Tab-separated table of C-alpha atoms in Angstrom:
chain	number	residue	atom	x	y	z
A	484	MET	CA	34.881	0.695	21.708
A	485	PHE	CA	32.755	3.844	21.745
A	486	LYS	CA	29.137	3.619	22.873
A	487	VAL	CA	27.691	4.353	19.426
A	488	GLU	CA	29.763	1.582	17.854
A	489	ARG	CA	28.924	-0.810	20.696
A	490	LYS	CA	25.178	-0.235	20.312
A	491	ARG	CA	25.463	-0.741	16.548
A	492	LYS	CA	27.251	-4.032	17.181
A	493	ILE	CA	24.622	-5.129	19.712
A	494	LYS	CA	21.865	-4.349	17.204
A	495	GLU	CA	23.640	-6.359	14.535
A	496	ILE	CA	24.059	-9.372	16.831
A	497	ILE	CA	20.438	-9.329	18.010
A	498	PHE	CA	19.126	-8.792	14.488
A	499	ASN	CA	21.010	-11.857	13.239
A	500	ARG	CA	20.496	-14.109	16.268
A	501	LYS	CA	16.995	-12.843	17.177
A	502	GLN	CA	17.893	-13.066	20.889
A	503	VAL	CA	20.978	-12.976	23.093
A	504	ASP	CA	21.828	-12.965	26.796
A	505	VAL	CA	23.703	-10.284	28.724
A	506	ALA	CA	26.620	-12.536	29.666
A	507	THR	CA	27.286	-13.483	26.030
A	508	LEU	CA	27.326	-9.870	24.857
A	509	SER	CA	29.558	-8.896	27.788
A	510	LYS	CA	32.164	-11.424	26.680
A	511	LEU	CA	31.842	-10.685	22.966
A	512	LEU	CA	32.229	-6.918	23.399
A	513	ASN	CA	34.614	-7.046	26.378
A	514	VAL	CA	32.476	-4.780	28.583
A	515	THR	CA	30.735	-5.288	31.914
A	516	GLU	CA	27.281	-6.813	32.150
A	517	ALA	CA	26.097	-3.558	33.744
A	518	THR	CA	27.129	-1.714	30.565
A	519	ILE	CA	25.149	-4.159	28.419
A	520	ARG	CA	22.085	-3.742	30.648
A	521	ASN	CA	22.311	0.037	30.275
A	522	ASP	CA	22.526	-0.353	26.500
A	523	PHE	CA	19.504	-2.664	26.639
A	524	ASP	CA	17.563	0.052	28.474
A	525	GLU	CA	18.139	2.447	25.587
A	526	LEU	CA	17.454	-0.147	22.883
A	527	GLU	CA	14.201	-1.116	24.591
A	528	GLU	CA	13.173	2.542	24.708
A	529	GLU	CA	13.931	2.795	20.989
A	530	GLY	CA	11.609	-0.171	20.374
A	531	PHE	CA	14.368	-2.367	18.938
A	532	ILE	CA	14.355	-5.087	21.611
A	533	THR	CA	12.130	-6.786	24.152
A	534	ARG	CA	13.774	-7.529	27.484
A	535	PHE	CA	13.609	-10.865	29.292
A	536	HIS	CA	15.404	-12.056	32.401
A	537	GLY	CA	19.107	-12.117	31.603
A	538	GLY	CA	18.857	-11.015	27.994
A	539	ALA	CA	16.846	-9.504	25.156
A	540	SER	CA	15.162	-10.488	21.896
A	541	LEU	CA	14.466	-8.634	18.683
A	542	ASN	CA	11.202	-6.713	18.852
A	543	SER	CA	8.485	-8.944	17.366
A	544	ALA	CA	7.290	-6.265	14.940
A	545	ILE	CA	10.803	-5.860	13.519
A	546	ALA	CA	11.283	-9.643	13.370
A	547	GLN	CA	7.977	-10.083	11.525
A	548	GLU	CA	8.863	-7.381	9.010
A	549	GLU	CA	12.222	-9.068	8.410
A	550	ASP	CA	10.498	-12.439	7.929
A	551	VAL	CA	8.155	-10.945	5.326
A	552	ASN	CA	10.979	-9.194	3.495
A	553	SER	CA	13.033	-12.396	3.547
A	554	ALA	CA	10.102	-14.395	2.226
A	555	LEU	CA	9.270	-11.965	-0.567
A	556	THR	CA	12.848	-11.934	-1.820
A	557	GLY	CA	13.113	-15.718	-1.635
A	558	ASN	CA	15.924	-15.507	0.924
A	559	ASN	CA	14.091	-17.950	3.179
A	560	ILE	CA	13.910	-20.611	0.463
A	561	GLN	CA	16.484	-23.330	0.923
A	562	TYR	CA	18.403	-23.840	-2.315
A	563	ASP	CA	17.059	-26.808	-4.246
A	564	LYS	CA	19.147	-27.970	-7.197
A	565	ALA	CA	16.370	-30.219	-8.538
A	566	LYS	CA	13.781	-27.426	-8.540
A	567	GLU	CA	16.277	-25.026	-10.076
A	568	ALA	CA	16.801	-27.501	-12.946
A	569	LEU	CA	13.032	-27.743	-13.433
A	570	GLY	CA	12.783	-23.956	-13.487
A	571	ILE	CA	15.513	-23.551	-16.076
A	572	PHE	CA	14.015	-26.233	-18.309
A	573	ALA	CA	10.482	-24.856	-17.976
A	574	SER	CA	11.710	-21.413	-18.997
A	575	SER	CA	13.128	-22.897	-22.219
A	576	LEU	CA	9.594	-23.945	-23.210
A	577	ILE	CA	8.269	-20.395	-22.947
A	578	SER	CA	8.324	-17.919	-25.817
A	579	ASN	CA	7.827	-14.180	-25.512
A	580	GLU	CA	4.565	-13.994	-27.449
A	581	GLU	CA	2.807	-16.377	-25.064
A	582	TRP	CA	0.751	-15.594	-21.981
A	583	ILE	CA	2.065	-17.702	-19.099
A	584	PHE	CA	0.582	-18.513	-15.707
A	585	LEU	CA	2.923	-19.395	-12.836
A	586	GLY	CA	1.150	-20.919	-9.848
A	587	PRO	CA	1.908	-21.028	-6.116
A	588	GLY	CA	5.030	-22.583	-4.658
A	589	SER	CA	8.810	-22.499	-4.830
A	590	THR	CA	9.036	-24.332	-8.181
A	591	SER	CA	7.337	-21.348	-9.835
A	592	TYR	CA	9.838	-19.129	-8.018
A	593	TYR	CA	12.668	-20.979	-9.761
A	594	ILE	CA	10.913	-20.613	-13.120
A	595	ALA	CA	10.619	-16.870	-12.488
A	596	LYS	CA	14.324	-16.661	-11.633
A	597	ALA	CA	15.119	-18.304	-14.957
A	598	LEU	CA	12.855	-15.854	-16.813
A	599	VAL	CA	13.790	-12.571	-15.169
A	600	SER	CA	16.697	-11.846	-17.531
A	601	ARG	CA	14.422	-12.104	-20.577
A	602	ASN	CA	12.620	-9.068	-21.931
A	603	ASP	CA	8.989	-8.537	-22.928
A	604	MET	CA	7.573	-11.566	-21.173
A	605	LYS	CA	3.854	-11.685	-20.302
A	606	ILE	CA	3.212	-13.370	-16.965
A	607	PHE	CA	-0.010	-13.987	-15.064
A	608	THR	CA	0.414	-15.170	-11.458
A	609	ASN	CA	-0.976	-15.250	-7.947
A	610	ASN	CA	2.453	-15.971	-6.431
A	611	LEU	CA	4.045	-13.064	-4.536
A	612	LEU	CA	7.509	-14.602	-4.855
A	613	VAL	CA	7.118	-14.724	-8.630
A	614	SER	CA	5.876	-11.159	-8.965
A	615	ASN	CA	8.640	-9.869	-6.712
A	616	VAL	CA	11.374	-11.611	-8.723
A	617	LEU	CA	10.000	-10.542	-12.101
A	618	SER	CA	9.435	-6.939	-11.002
A	619	ASN	CA	13.206	-6.485	-11.279
A	620	ASN	CA	12.774	-6.416	-15.063
A	621	SER	CA	10.634	-3.453	-16.134
A	622	THR	CA	9.963	-4.926	-19.596
A	623	ILE	CA	8.052	-7.904	-18.182
A	624	GLN	CA	4.281	-7.519	-18.037
A	625	ILE	CA	3.031	-8.908	-14.722
A	626	HIS	CA	-0.698	-9.393	-14.216
A	627	PHE	CA	-1.433	-10.349	-10.620
A	628	LEU	CA	-4.465	-12.395	-9.657
A	629	GLY	CA	-5.850	-10.690	-6.548
A	630	GLY	CA	-7.727	-12.028	-3.553
A	631	ARG	CA	-7.069	-13.083	0.019
A	632	LEU	CA	-3.419	-13.636	0.915
A	633	ASP	CA	-2.246	-17.004	2.163
A	634	ASN	CA	0.375	-15.818	4.657
A	635	LYS	CA	2.242	-19.098	4.750
A	636	GLY	CA	2.353	-19.863	1.039
A	637	LEU	CA	2.588	-16.206	-0.044
A	638	TYR	CA	-0.013	-16.546	-2.767
A	639	THR	CA	-3.464	-15.067	-3.230
A	640	ILE	CA	-6.759	-16.957	-3.121
A	641	PRO	CA	-9.254	-15.295	-5.481
A	642	ASN	CA	-12.733	-14.572	-4.165
A	643	ASP	CA	-14.264	-15.610	-7.488
A	644	ILE	CA	-11.625	-17.177	-9.699
A	645	GLN	CA	-14.055	-17.973	-12.515
A	646	LYS	CA	-14.971	-14.283	-12.753
A	647	ASP	CA	-11.340	-13.189	-12.473
A	648	LEU	CA	-10.352	-15.475	-15.356
A	649	ASN	CA	-13.319	-14.558	-17.537
A	650	ASN	CA	-12.234	-13.802	-21.133
A	651	ILE	CA	-8.616	-14.683	-20.277
A	652	TYR	CA	-6.810	-17.350	-22.282
A	653	ILE	CA	-3.414	-18.643	-21.271
A	654	SER	CA	-0.872	-20.338	-23.539
A	655	LYS	CA	0.967	-22.342	-20.877
A	656	CYS	CA	0.493	-22.719	-17.144
A	657	PHE	CA	2.916	-24.258	-14.659
A	658	PHE	CA	2.015	-25.823	-11.330
A	659	SER	CA	3.550	-28.277	-8.920
A	660	VAL	CA	2.021	-30.739	-6.457
A	661	ASP	CA	2.954	-32.088	-3.041
A	662	GLY	CA	2.852	-35.752	-3.989
A	663	ALA	CA	2.949	-38.031	-7.056
A	664	ASP	CA	2.186	-41.688	-6.438
A	665	ILE	CA	1.533	-44.521	-8.890
A	666	ASP	CA	-1.648	-45.513	-7.016
A	667	ALA	CA	-2.806	-42.256	-5.382
A	668	GLY	CA	-1.988	-40.039	-8.366
A	669	TYR	CA	-1.215	-36.346	-7.854
A	670	THR	CA	-2.007	-35.001	-4.397
A	671	LEU	CA	-1.953	-31.671	-2.572
A	672	SER	CA	-2.021	-30.482	1.023
A	673	ASP	CA	-3.850	-27.221	0.237
A	674	THR	CA	-7.446	-27.210	-1.008
A	675	ASN	CA	-7.142	-23.624	-2.261
A	676	VAL	CA	-4.342	-24.579	-4.657
A	677	LEU	CA	-6.506	-27.358	-6.079
A	678	GLU	CA	-9.240	-24.892	-7.064
A	679	ILE	CA	-6.684	-22.588	-8.684
A	680	ILE	CA	-5.146	-25.446	-10.685
A	681	LYS	CA	-8.549	-26.545	-11.970
A	682	ALA	CA	-9.733	-23.060	-12.932
A	683	VAL	CA	-6.508	-21.954	-14.631
A	684	SER	CA	-5.969	-25.267	-16.456
A	685	ALA	CA	-9.460	-24.972	-17.949
A	686	ARG	CA	-8.366	-21.668	-19.547
A	687	CYS	CA	-4.962	-22.928	-20.658
A	688	GLN	CA	-3.862	-24.447	-23.975
A	689	GLN	CA	-0.925	-26.364	-22.496
A	690	PRO	CA	-0.989	-27.143	-18.758
A	691	PHE	CA	2.274	-28.375	-17.197
A	692	PHE	CA	3.144	-29.965	-13.884
A	693	ALA	CA	6.792	-29.443	-12.893
A	694	ILE	CA	7.550	-32.024	-10.201
A	695	ASP	CA	10.908	-32.657	-8.538
A	696	ASP	CA	11.935	-36.232	-7.761
A	697	ALA	CA	11.398	-35.830	-3.990
A	698	LYS	CA	7.628	-35.670	-4.581
A	699	PHE	CA	7.399	-39.102	-6.242
A	700	GLY	CA	6.206	-41.892	-3.983
A	701	TYR	CA	4.680	-39.401	-1.542
A	702	ARG	CA	0.956	-38.927	-0.854
A	703	ALA	CA	-0.600	-35.733	0.468
A	704	PHE	CA	-4.186	-35.796	1.692
A	705	MET	CA	-6.159	-34.391	-1.290
A	706	LYS	CA	-6.204	-35.905	-4.760
A	707	VAL	CA	-5.786	-33.692	-7.814
A	708	GLY	CA	-6.123	-36.506	-10.323
A	709	ASP	CA	-4.469	-39.624	-11.681
A	710	LEU	CA	-0.964	-39.411	-13.132
A	711	ASP	CA	-2.481	-38.988	-16.612
A	712	ALA	CA	-4.578	-35.976	-15.535
A	713	VAL	CA	-2.113	-33.442	-17.011
A	714	PRO	CA	-0.748	-33.880	-20.561
A	715	ASN	CA	2.688	-32.311	-19.963
A	716	ILE	CA	5.120	-33.187	-17.183
A	717	ILE	CA	8.563	-31.813	-16.361
A	718	ILE	CA	10.593	-34.087	-14.084
A	719	ASN	CA	14.164	-34.732	-12.995
A	720	ASP	CA	16.112	-37.574	-14.576
A	721	ASN	CA	16.304	-39.640	-11.373
A	722	VAL	CA	12.543	-40.146	-11.048
A	723	PRO	CA	11.968	-43.951	-10.816
A	724	ASP	CA	11.661	-45.633	-14.215
A	725	PHE	CA	8.223	-47.135	-13.577
A	726	TYR	CA	6.764	-43.614	-13.422
A	727	LYS	CA	8.376	-42.805	-16.758
A	728	GLN	CA	6.953	-46.036	-18.149
A	729	TYR	CA	3.483	-45.107	-16.880
A	730	TYR	CA	3.684	-41.734	-18.607
A	731	LEU	CA	4.834	-43.366	-21.846
A	732	GLU	CA	1.992	-45.900	-21.794
A	733	HIS	CA	-0.601	-43.199	-21.120
A	734	GLY	CA	0.549	-40.781	-23.798
A	735	ILE	CA	1.882	-38.114	-21.429
A	736	CYS	CA	4.503	-35.767	-22.856
A	737	VAL	CA	7.464	-36.009	-20.484
A	738	TYR	CA	10.274	-33.454	-20.368
A	739	THR	CA	13.374	-34.336	-18.368
A	740	ALA	CA	15.355	-31.506	-16.795
C-alpha cells in the first residue's frame, strides 16, 4: 500500500472511530508500528489528529464540526418508528394555505420530513433540524424565529418572544412534551420550551401536542398543564386506554397515528 493511500485509510479509520491505537492500525494496515507513528507525525502537523501515548484521536475541532453537521442533518437521531408515524399523520392535517409552527424536538423533525416533498408550504419554526430538512425544497417558505441557540436541543430561545410574534397569527402549531401522566399532566424538562409553547399557542388557532407512547406514564420536573390543557392530541394506538378515556371525557380531539 502506497503512503498516500495508507494515510487516507488512517484518516478514514480515525474519523469513524474518533480514536485508535498504533498497534491496531499496524495490524489493520499490515505495516510496522514505526510507520504508523511517522504517519501520525504528519497527520498531527496537518491538524487532523491529537496524539496520546500509544495512539491518536480525531482533532477536537474536526470532531465538533462533524457532530454539528450530523446533528443538523438529523443523522444523530436514532430512528423512532412511533415518532415517524406521528410525523406522517400530523402532516396529513396540514394544508398548503395554512401558516404552521413546528416547535423544538425530534417529533417536529419527523413532521418536517413528512412535509418536505410538498410544495408551497409556509412554516414558522425555531427548530434548526426542521429548517435544515425543509430547506431542501425551495418552494417552502421558512420563517425562522431567532434568538439564543440552545446547543443541545438545536433550537433558538427568543430574547422577546412576545415582540417576535407580534401581529403573527398561526393556523396550527405542533409541540411535544417530555412526559404525560394522568395525575401530573403534561411535563417538560426545559423551562425555555415551556415559554415558547405558551407564547405560540396563544397566537395559534389550533394547537396540537404530538406525543409518542413512550412519554405516557412519565413525569418530567416542570408542569405544562393538565391533560386537557391542549384541545388536539396526536398519539400512537398503543397508548393505554385510560388516557384515551380521559381525553374522551374531557372533550379533547384525539388523533391516532
